[in-house]
Amino acid sequence: MADDKEREELVVAEYHRKIKEAFEVFDHEANNTVDVREIGTIIRSLGCCPSEGELHDLIAEVEEEEPTGYIRYEKFLPVMTEVLLERRYRPIPEDTLLRAFEVLDSSKRGFLTREELIKYMTEEGEPFSQEEMEEMLSAAVDPESNSIHYKDYIAMMVVDES
Amino acid sequence: MSTHDLEDMGCGTSSSTKDRKSEKALKAALVIQNWYRGYSARLKARQRYALTIFQSIEYADEQGQLQLSNFFSFMLENYTQIHEKDPELVARLFGRTLQDSKDRQEYVSFVDVPDSYNGPRLQFPLTFTDIDLLVEAFKQQQILHAHYVLEVLFETKRVLKQMPNFTQVKTSPTKEITICDRGKHSMEILMILFVSFLVYPNDLHLNRGNHEDFMMNLRYGFTKEILHKYKLHGKKILQILEDVYTWLPIGTIIDNEILVIHGGISESTDLNLLHRIERHKMKSVLMPPISIDEDQDTDLKKTKTGANVVPREGKTNESPSEQLPKHEWEQVIDILWSDPRGKRGCYPNTSRGGGCYFGPDITSKILNKFQLKMLIRSHECKPEGYEICHDGKVVTVFSASNYYEEGSNRGAYIKLCCDMTPRFFQYQVTRATCLRPLYQRVNTMESSAIRILKERMLSRKTDLIRAFQLQDRSKSGKLSMGQWAFSMENTLGLNLPWRSLSPHLVTTDKNGNINYMSTFQDIHIQKPVKEAQSTLIETLYRYRSDLQIIFNVIDSDHSGLISMEEFRAMWKLFNSHYSIHIEDFQVDELAERMDLNKDGSIDFNEFLKAFYVVHKLEKLNKSDGQSP
């Protein structure tokens, strides 16, 4: 029992340091605060994949009573530690991602056209902003066919991350 | 909008299959969006990490600069001993006074422009036609003839000399920029700026930055660029340029409300004092004022106040105070080197090694004291090209996009109107850069940053291994993540996110423990001479930048060669000051082997080039954005 507790304390300590590192990189003024608009990036850089809605809820948890546009480290740390300990917002496995593309590709062609992708990404689910859409297209679209060969695209992105 | 309750997202049709289908599509879209946002965020984080690496190392290097300045102070303090042993060396090190007795007319007329010269020909007095001419010519990769360069420099100096320390302007767009360093076209940019300044002296205002300093130019490559482009007249150009730098105003004041300077302020910043100082006596940040009694021949001491005298061998008709008093010198350093931070108070700027970190309270205090409303400054690269802090009172603007690496940052400039609300304009050069997908740009930046970080590790290899082994009691070759991160941060003195960077730097075993030697397995310094000991090589590699500067200073005729005696003398001093534990005879041996043609001189560019770092796995890991 004592060993388990010790182990958990070590794990928590490591999580704390990891969270601190990620936070500090965005703490431009070195005063233990970050711009609230960067919280999503920080959380995701720690390996979590909340949806936009889930992110919204998280931000509400770490914001000040009267939102200042900044998030303080003291509030962020305990919340983020819990998230990591509970292994919340696990990333999407590669095959789930592939299946999602296949669902959208109803005629099973192996690709999506530019227009199709734009339609789905900007009209369904938690729609992309124009900037997000352009960013995704710039990497995903095969310029010759003007379409997205999603299997290749996924393979490329997965390798890039590893 | 909550996205969990999928039943709420029905598309309002009666067909259940259609509902199921669109529900599936919705879920699929959510999956892709979720994954993409995670991926995109991690890319941006990687970009930020790379930027942090570049900045930490840049600032650590600048800190090294000021350590070098301590070395020069140390040499000055031990002047008499050195002088006795090696008067020649001293003359070359400290006899740098400019030959400004040479009349401008006389010199420029000696430099002929041949008929065969196809480059731009400027007409004095300069007009906007000359600006256009220059810009077009530089676009065609032409080089401006030394004759014109010198004319522009002499004329710029003449005009600058008439200006006060702070230029007063009424509202009109002003740009605050570091003039130039790094990049291969610094000379061209400088010429365009100076010519534009001469054509529009009341509309273009230049402030001195920390790189408008001949020592900094030596270190960061501008000197090299000039000597390379102007083989015959480069030395003269450098001489005049050094002079021009010192005449650049310290700052600009807009509408009596906005102070525009390069770096920042400190709690002791005194604008009234700064208005009065003789700014041209501020030669270099690396040559702090030393006070030496003329007739003292024992140990020399620095005093805190008062005029300073530097004795020059054989120059009897020189005025005694060629330099600023120490407290004035420090005021200027603060202006050129300080950075704003969120923490209240004023602290020594440990990253840079000079100036300070100033908090919002300092900003308020100083702005109020001198009845100012805002401070606009540069000095720090910002990813978006600009940043506002201290409650809107301090604005940082950085105009060089892609400063560290292609895609590293945007540049920006400010437009101020009468209502004083600044408007920001951002850009990033080369359409090619902007069109590349984000992951490619991030890959380029990241590889570059990791590369220089590894080289930094290599230059401290012995110290790092010692630190690791201290913690590795069982001599297993492994450390926990925490132990490894601690050793890295302490030894290298760089505040970086080590845990996130570890996958790029070391291998980990299945238990999550770090194989700390793994970094050094795929990178090594190519030894210039086979027999040389690796610690010697590592030390020389580590100090190569400082050595380069010292070599350049000794090599006052810019020939690229120094004599063996000079090398030995300099090395001995360097050794004792930096407390390096390398035997003199080892360096001697190395130097002798480097003297390839046995003529008693060392080509130090060759010497330094020899410390070329080989990244073994570079070809395999090469990531220029293509999918591997």
PDB file of N, CA, C and O in Angstrom, chain B residues 93-116:
ATOM      1  N   LEU B  93      46.073  44.642 -29.884  1.00  0.00           N
ATOM      2  CA  LEU B  93      44.784  44.480 -29.212  1.00  0.00           C
ATOM      3  C   LEU B  93      44.142  45.811 -28.869  1.00  0.00           C
ATOM      4  O   LEU B  93      42.952  45.986 -28.994  1.00  0.00           O
ATOM      5  N   PHE B  94      44.961  46.730 -28.405  1.00  0.00           N
ATOM      6  CA  PHE B  94      44.342  47.943 -27.871  1.00  0.00           C
ATOM      7  C   PHE B  94      44.606  49.182 -28.697  1.00  0.00           C
ATOM      8  O   PHE B  94      44.093  50.239 -28.401  1.00  0.00           O
ATOM      9  N   GLY B  95      45.396  49.029 -29.707  1.00  0.00           N
ATOM     10  CA  GLY B  95      45.703  50.223 -30.492  1.00  0.00           C
ATOM     11  C   GLY B  95      44.726  50.420 -31.625  1.00  0.00           C
ATOM     12  O   GLY B  95      45.091  50.743 -32.734  1.00  0.00           O
ATOM     13  N   ARG B  96      43.466  50.221 -31.305  1.00  0.00           N
ATOM     14  CA  ARG B  96      42.484  50.220 -32.377  1.00  0.00           C
ATOM     15  C   ARG B  96      41.960  51.582 -32.760  1.00  0.00           C
ATOM     16  O   ARG B  96      40.975  51.689 -33.430  1.00  0.00           O
ATOM     17  N   THR B  97      42.561  52.614 -32.274  1.00  0.00           N
ATOM     18  CA  THR B  97      41.957  53.921 -32.575  1.00  0.00           C
ATOM     19  C   THR B  97      41.917  54.168 -34.077  1.00  0.00           C
ATOM     20  O   THR B  97      42.788  53.759 -34.817  1.00  0.00           O
ATOM     21  N   LEU B  98      40.912  54.843 -34.474  1.00  0.00           N
ATOM     22  CA  LEU B  98      40.692  55.064 -35.897  1.00  0.00           C
ATOM     23  C   LEU B  98      41.629  56.116 -36.418  1.00  0.00           C
ATOM     24  O   LEU B  98      41.963  57.070 -35.743  1.00  0.00           O
ATOM     25  N   GLN B  99      42.009  55.910 -37.651  1.00  0.00           N
ATOM     26  CA  GLN B  99      42.884  56.878 -38.270  1.00  0.00           C
ATOM     27  C   GLN B  99      42.018  57.978 -38.864  1.00  0.00           C
ATOM     28  O   GLN B  99      41.911  58.104 -40.073  1.00  0.00           O
ATOM     29  N   ASP B 100      41.327  58.712 -38.010  1.00  0.00           N
ATOM     30  CA  ASP B 100      40.419  59.691 -38.598  1.00  0.00           C
ATOM     31  C   ASP B 100      41.118  60.976 -38.994  1.00  0.00           C
ATOM     32  O   ASP B 100      40.503  61.965 -39.333  1.00  0.00           O
ATOM     33  N   SER B 101      42.431  60.904 -38.946  1.00  0.00           N
ATOM     34  CA  SER B 101      43.137  62.057 -39.475  1.00  0.00           C
ATOM     35  C   SER B 101      43.071  62.050 -41.001  1.00  0.00           C
ATOM     36  O   SER B 101      43.197  63.078 -41.647  1.00  0.00           O
ATOM     37  N   LYS B 102      42.812  60.850 -41.532  1.00  0.00           N
ATOM     38  CA  LYS B 102      42.698  60.750 -42.975  1.00  0.00           C
ATOM     39  C   LYS B 102      41.499  61.550 -43.442  1.00  0.00           C
ATOM     40  O   LYS B 102      40.376  61.293 -43.049  1.00  0.00           O
ATOM     41  N   ASP B 103      41.750  62.483 -44.262  1.00  0.00           N
ATOM     42  CA  ASP B 103      40.668  63.327 -44.729  1.00  0.00           C
ATOM     43  C   ASP B 103      39.760  62.555 -45.682  1.00  0.00           C
ATOM     44  O   ASP B 103      40.228  61.785 -46.498  1.00  0.00           O
ATOM     45  N   ARG B 104      38.499  62.807 -45.564  1.00  0.00           N
ATOM     46  CA  ARG B 104      37.507  62.093 -46.363  1.00  0.00           C
ATOM     47  C   ARG B 104      37.764  62.278 -47.845  1.00  0.00           C
ATOM     48  O   ARG B 104      37.840  61.337 -48.612  1.00  0.00           O
ATOM     49  N   GLN B 105      37.909  63.536 -48.192  1.00  0.00           N
ATOM     50  CA  GLN B 105      38.128  63.887 -49.591  1.00  0.00           C
ATOM     51  C   GLN B 105      39.288  63.078 -50.140  1.00  0.00           C
ATOM     52  O   GLN B 105      39.208  62.442 -51.177  1.00  0.00           O
ATOM     53  N   GLU B 106      40.346  63.120 -49.330  1.00  0.00           N
ATOM     54  CA  GLU B 106      41.584  62.471 -49.715  1.00  0.00           C
ATOM     55  C   GLU B 106      41.360  60.991 -49.956  1.00  0.00           C
ATOM     56  O   GLU B 106      41.817  60.436 -50.937  1.00  0.00           O
ATOM     57  N   TYR B 107      40.641  60.356 -49.052  1.00  0.00           N
ATOM     58  CA  TYR B 107      40.524  58.916 -49.151  1.00  0.00           C
ATOM     59  C   TYR B 107      39.615  58.492 -50.304  1.00  0.00           C
ATOM     60  O   TYR B 107      39.955  57.627 -51.096  1.00  0.00           O
ATOM     61  N   VAL B 108      38.443  59.095 -50.333  1.00  0.00           N
ATOM     62  CA  VAL B 108      37.480  58.674 -51.349  1.00  0.00           C
ATOM     63  C   VAL B 108      38.028  58.896 -52.758  1.00  0.00           C
ATOM     64  O   VAL B 108      37.792  58.112 -53.669  1.00  0.00           O
ATOM     65  N   SER B 109      38.784  59.966 -52.905  1.00  0.00           N
ATOM     66  CA  SER B 109      39.290  60.244 -54.249  1.00  0.00           C
ATOM     67  C   SER B 109      40.318  59.207 -54.683  1.00  0.00           C
ATOM     68  O   SER B 109      40.565  59.034 -55.865  1.00  0.00           O
ATOM     69  N   PHE B 110      40.869  58.474 -53.702  1.00  0.00           N
ATOM     70  CA  PHE B 110      41.819  57.433 -54.053  1.00  0.00           C
ATOM     71  C   PHE B 110      41.130  56.194 -54.604  1.00  0.00           C
ATOM     72  O   PHE B 110      41.745  55.355 -55.232  1.00  0.00           O
ATOM     73  N   VAL B 111      39.863  56.089 -54.294  1.00  0.00           N
ATOM     74  CA  VAL B 111      39.152  54.892 -54.712  1.00  0.00           C
ATOM     75  C   VAL B 111      38.448  55.164 -56.026  1.00  0.00           C
ATOM     76  O   VAL B 111      37.446  55.862 -56.081  1.00  0.00           O
ATOM     77  N   ASP B 112      38.986  54.612 -57.083  1.00  0.00           N
ATOM     78  CA  ASP B 112      38.425  54.868 -58.410  1.00  0.00           C
ATOM     79  C   ASP B 112      37.318  53.914 -58.774  1.00  0.00           C
ATOM     80  O   ASP B 112      37.327  52.745 -58.395  1.00  0.00           O
ATOM     81  N   VAL B 113      36.402  54.429 -59.526  1.00  0.00           N
ATOM     82  CA  VAL B 113      35.361  53.557 -60.068  1.00  0.00           C
ATOM     83  C   VAL B 113      35.695  53.313 -61.534  1.00  0.00           C
ATOM     84  O   VAL B 113      35.652  54.223 -62.346  1.00  0.00           O
ATOM     85  N   PRO B 114      36.050  52.083 -61.849  1.00  0.00           N
ATOM     86  CA  PRO B 114      36.469  51.821 -63.232  1.00  0.00           C
ATOM     87  C   PRO B 114      35.296  51.921 -64.198  1.00  0.00           C
ATOM     88  O   PRO B 114      34.134  51.762 -63.798  1.00  0.00           O
ATOM     89  N   ASP B 115      35.615  52.187 -65.454  1.00  0.00           N
ATOM     90  CA  ASP B 115      34.560  52.271 -66.477  1.00  0.00           C
ATOM     91  C   ASP B 115      33.813  50.957 -66.627  1.00  0.00           C
ATOM     92  O   ASP B 115      32.641  50.932 -66.978  1.00  0.00           O
ATOM     93  N   SER B 116      34.544  49.869 -66.348  1.00  0.00           N
ATOM     94  CA  SER B 116      33.942  48.552 -66.543  1.00  0.00           C
ATOM     95  C   SER B 116      32.902  48.223 -65.468  1.00  0.00           C
ATOM     96  O   SER B 116      32.191  47.234 -65.567  1.00  0.00           O
TER      97      SER B 116
END
